[in-house]
PDB file of C-alpha atoms in Angstrom:
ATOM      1  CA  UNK A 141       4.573 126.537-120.114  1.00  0.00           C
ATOM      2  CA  UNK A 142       0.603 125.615-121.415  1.00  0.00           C
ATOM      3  CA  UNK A 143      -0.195 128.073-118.380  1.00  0.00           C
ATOM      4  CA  UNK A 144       2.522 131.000-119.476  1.00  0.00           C
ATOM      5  CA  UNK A 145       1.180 130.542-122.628  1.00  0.00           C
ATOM      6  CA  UNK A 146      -2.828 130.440-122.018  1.00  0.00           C
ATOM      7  CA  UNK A 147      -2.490 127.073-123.956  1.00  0.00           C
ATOM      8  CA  UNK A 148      -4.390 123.699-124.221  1.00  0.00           C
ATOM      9  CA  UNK A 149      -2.027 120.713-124.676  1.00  0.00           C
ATOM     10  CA  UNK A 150      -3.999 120.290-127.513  1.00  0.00           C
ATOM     11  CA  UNK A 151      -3.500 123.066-129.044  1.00  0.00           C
ATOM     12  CA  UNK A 152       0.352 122.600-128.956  1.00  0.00           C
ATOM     13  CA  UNK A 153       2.550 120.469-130.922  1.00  0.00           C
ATOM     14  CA  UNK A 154       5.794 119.403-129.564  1.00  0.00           C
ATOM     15  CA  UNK A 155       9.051 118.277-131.201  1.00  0.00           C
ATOM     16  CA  UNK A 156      11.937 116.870-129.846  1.00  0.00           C
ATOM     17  CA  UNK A 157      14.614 114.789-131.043  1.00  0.00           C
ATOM     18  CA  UNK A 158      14.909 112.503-127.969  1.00  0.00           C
ATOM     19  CA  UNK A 159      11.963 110.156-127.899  1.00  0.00           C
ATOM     20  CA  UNK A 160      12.051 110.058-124.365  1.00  0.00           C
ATOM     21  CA  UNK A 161      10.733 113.646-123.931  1.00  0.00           C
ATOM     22  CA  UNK A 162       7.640 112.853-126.195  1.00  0.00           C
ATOM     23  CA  UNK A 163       5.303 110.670-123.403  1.00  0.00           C
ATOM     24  CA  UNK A 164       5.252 113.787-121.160  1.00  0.00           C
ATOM     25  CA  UNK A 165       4.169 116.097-123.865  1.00  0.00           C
ATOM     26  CA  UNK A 166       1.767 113.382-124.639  1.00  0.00           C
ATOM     27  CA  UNK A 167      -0.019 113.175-121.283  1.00  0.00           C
ATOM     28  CA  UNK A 168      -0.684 117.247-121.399  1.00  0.00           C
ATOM     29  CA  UNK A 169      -2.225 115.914-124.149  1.00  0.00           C
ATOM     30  CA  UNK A 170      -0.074 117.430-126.791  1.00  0.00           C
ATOM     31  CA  UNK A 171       0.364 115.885-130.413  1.00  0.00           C
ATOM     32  CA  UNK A 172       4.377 114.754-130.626  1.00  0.00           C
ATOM     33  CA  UNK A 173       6.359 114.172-133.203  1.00  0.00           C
ATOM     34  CA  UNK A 174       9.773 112.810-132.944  1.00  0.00           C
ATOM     35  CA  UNK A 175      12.343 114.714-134.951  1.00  0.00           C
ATOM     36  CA  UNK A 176      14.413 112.781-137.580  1.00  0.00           C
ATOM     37  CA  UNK A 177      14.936 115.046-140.553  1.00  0.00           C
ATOM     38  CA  UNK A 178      13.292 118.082-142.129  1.00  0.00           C
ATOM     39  CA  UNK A 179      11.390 116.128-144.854  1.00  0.00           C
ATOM     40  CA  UNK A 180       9.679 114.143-142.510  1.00  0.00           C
ATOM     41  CA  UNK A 181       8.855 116.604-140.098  1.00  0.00           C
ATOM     42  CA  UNK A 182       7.478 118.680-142.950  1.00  0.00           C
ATOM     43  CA  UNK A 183       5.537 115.117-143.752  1.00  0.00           C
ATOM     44  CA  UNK A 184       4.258 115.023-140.145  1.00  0.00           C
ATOM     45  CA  UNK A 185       3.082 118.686-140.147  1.00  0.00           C
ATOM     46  CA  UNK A 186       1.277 118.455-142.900  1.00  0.00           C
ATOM     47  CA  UNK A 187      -0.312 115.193-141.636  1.00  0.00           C
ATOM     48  CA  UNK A 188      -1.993 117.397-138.542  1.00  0.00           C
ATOM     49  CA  UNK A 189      -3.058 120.108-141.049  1.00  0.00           C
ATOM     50  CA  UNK A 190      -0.459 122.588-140.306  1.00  0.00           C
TER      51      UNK A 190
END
């Protein structure tokens, strides 16, 4: 997909729900965050500037 999409893992942030799917995104060298609610996602956004 970071090919289709011209991307740098680190350009990309990925969310998921299953925790298991974050150490793949992780090694492209993505920033992860794990999905529990909105207000903490919002939370984690804002952490990474976005």
């Amino acid at each position: 997909m970071l090919r289709r999409l011209g991307c740098d893992g680190s350009e990309v942030v990925y969310i998921d729900d299953f925790a298991e799917n974050l150490p793949p995104a992780a090694d492209l060298g993505m920033a992860t965050i794990e999905f529990t609610d909105p207000d903490e996602l919002r939370a984690r956004l804002a952490e990474l500037g976005i």
